Coordinates of C-alpha atoms in Angstrom, one line a residue:
X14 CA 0.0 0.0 0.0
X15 CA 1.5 3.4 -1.0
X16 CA 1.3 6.8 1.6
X17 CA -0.8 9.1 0.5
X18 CA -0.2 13.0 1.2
X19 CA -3.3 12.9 3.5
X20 CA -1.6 10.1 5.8
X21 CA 1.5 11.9 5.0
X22 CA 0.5 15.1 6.7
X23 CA -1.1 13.6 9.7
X24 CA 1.8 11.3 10.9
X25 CA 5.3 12.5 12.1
X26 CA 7.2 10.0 10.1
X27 CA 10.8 8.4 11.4
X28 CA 12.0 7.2 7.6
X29 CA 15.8 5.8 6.8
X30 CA 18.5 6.0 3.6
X31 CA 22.2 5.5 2.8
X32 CA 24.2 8.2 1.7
X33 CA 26.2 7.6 -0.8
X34 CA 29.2 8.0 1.4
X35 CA 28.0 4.6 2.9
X36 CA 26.4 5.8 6.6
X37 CA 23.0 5.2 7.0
X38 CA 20.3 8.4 7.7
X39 CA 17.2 8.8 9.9
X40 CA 14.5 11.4 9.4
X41 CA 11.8 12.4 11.2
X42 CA 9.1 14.1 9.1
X43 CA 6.6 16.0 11.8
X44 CA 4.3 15.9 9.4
X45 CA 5.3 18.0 7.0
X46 CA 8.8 17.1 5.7
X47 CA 9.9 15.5 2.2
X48 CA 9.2 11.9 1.6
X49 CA 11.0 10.3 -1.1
X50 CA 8.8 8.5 -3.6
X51 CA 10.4 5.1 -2.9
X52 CA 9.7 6.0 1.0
X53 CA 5.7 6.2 -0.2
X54 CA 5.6 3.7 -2.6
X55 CA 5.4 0.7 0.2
X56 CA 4.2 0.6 3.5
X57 CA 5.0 -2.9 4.1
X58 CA 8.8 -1.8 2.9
X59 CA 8.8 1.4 5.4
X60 CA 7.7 -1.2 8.2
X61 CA 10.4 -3.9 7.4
X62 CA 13.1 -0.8 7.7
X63 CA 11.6 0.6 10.3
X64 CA 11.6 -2.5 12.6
X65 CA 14.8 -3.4 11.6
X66 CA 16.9 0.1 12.3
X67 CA 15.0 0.1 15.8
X68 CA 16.0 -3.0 16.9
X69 CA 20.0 -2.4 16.4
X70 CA 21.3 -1.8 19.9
X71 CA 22.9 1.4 21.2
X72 CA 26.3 1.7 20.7
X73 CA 27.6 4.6 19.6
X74 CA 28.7 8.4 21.3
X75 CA 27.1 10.9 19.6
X76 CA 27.5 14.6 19.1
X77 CA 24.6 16.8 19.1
X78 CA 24.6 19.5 16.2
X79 CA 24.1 22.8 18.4
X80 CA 23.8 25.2 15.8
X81 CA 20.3 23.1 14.2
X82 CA 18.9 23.1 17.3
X83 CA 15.6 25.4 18.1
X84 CA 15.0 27.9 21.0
X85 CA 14.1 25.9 24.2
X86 CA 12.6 27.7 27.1
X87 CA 14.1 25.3 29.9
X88 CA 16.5 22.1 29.9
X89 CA 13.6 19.5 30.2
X90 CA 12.1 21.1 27.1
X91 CA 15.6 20.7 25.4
X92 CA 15.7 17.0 26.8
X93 CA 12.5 16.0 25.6
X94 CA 13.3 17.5 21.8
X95 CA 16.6 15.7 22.1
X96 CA 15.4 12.0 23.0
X97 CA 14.4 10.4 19.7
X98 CA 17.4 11.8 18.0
X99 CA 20.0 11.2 20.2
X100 CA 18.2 7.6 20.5
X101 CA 18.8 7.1 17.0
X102 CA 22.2 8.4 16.7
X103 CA 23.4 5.9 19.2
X104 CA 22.1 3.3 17.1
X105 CA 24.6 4.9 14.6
X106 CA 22.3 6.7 12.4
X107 CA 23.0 10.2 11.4
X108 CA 19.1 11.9 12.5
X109 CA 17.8 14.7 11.0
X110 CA 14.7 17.1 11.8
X111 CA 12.3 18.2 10.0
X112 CA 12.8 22.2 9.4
X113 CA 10.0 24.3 8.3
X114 CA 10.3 24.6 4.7
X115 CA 10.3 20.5 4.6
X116 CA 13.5 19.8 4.2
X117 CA 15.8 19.1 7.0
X118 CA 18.8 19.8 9.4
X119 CA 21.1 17.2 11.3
X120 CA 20.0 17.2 15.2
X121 CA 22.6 14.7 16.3
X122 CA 25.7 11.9 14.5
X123 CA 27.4 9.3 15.5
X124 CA 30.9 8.8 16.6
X125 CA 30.5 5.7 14.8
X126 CA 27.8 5.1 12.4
X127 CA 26.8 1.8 10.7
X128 CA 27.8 1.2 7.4
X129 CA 25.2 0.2 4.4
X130 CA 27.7 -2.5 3.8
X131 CA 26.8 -4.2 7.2
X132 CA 22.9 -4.0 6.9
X133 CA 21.1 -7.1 5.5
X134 CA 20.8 -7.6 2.0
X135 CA 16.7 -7.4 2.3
X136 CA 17.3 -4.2 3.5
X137 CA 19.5 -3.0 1.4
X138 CA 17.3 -3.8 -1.7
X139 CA 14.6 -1.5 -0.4
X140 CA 16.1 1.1 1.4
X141 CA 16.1 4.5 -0.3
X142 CA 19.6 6.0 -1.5
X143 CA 20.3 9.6 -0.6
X144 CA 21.2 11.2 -4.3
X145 CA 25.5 11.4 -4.7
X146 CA 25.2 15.8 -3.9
X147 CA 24.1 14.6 0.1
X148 CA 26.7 13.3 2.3
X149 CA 26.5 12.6 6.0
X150 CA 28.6 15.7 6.9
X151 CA 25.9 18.1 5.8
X152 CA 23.9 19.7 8.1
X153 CA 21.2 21.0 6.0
X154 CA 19.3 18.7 3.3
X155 CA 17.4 19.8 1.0
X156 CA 17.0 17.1 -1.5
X157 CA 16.3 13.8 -1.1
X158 CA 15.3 12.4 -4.0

């Protein structure tokens, strides 16, 4: 079953893809962020990659990306923000926020992320590829496609 821009809209997404620098990529989408058309195309695909990048274990450091980060009123409010991506960095994805225009900025990396090469091949054939202009050292995405 495909995503339409409806469901789209009304779900804050958590989607994955390589870069072609060989580190893997998280996104989260509230709402409103760009979703590649192979992302769409299958949400028995986005499940299978889903379930499989939240089950790697923690094992990375990370470094958070101060300058991408929004005005917080208080430390809890900062915490809170902070949780999912800093939970996915230590998995050893590079996770990215949403930003208002829809594309999106890099919250918090890994010290060490996990290589495309180490995934599982069923993964690999259905995982979206970040085009050859994004690498994991920008901050700022603004094409995914």
């Amino acid at each position: 079953m495909e995503m339409d821009e409806e469901f789209l809209e009304s779900n804050d997404l958590d989607w994955f893809s390589a870069y072609q620098d060989g580190y893997i990529a998280h996104f989260a989408t509230g709402g409103k962020g760009i979703v590649p058309e192979s992302v769409k195309s299958s949400t028995e695909n986005y499940e299978a990659i889903y379930d499989y990048f939240y089950a790697i274990d923690k094992a990375s450091e990370i470094e958070i990306i101060g300058d991408n980060l929004p005005s917080f009123s208080n430390e809890a409010q900062r915490n809170r923000y902070l949780k999912s991506f800093i939970d996915m960095a230590e998995r050893g994805l590079f996770s990215h926020d949403v930003k208002d225009d829809g594309t999106y900025k890099l919250i918090a990396k890994p010290k060490k992320g996990i290589s495309y090469k180490g995934i599982p091949g069923k993964i690999k054939v259905i995982l979206h590829t970040l085009p050859a202009s994004v690498l994991s050292l920008d901050t700022q995405i603004t094409v995914v496609e």
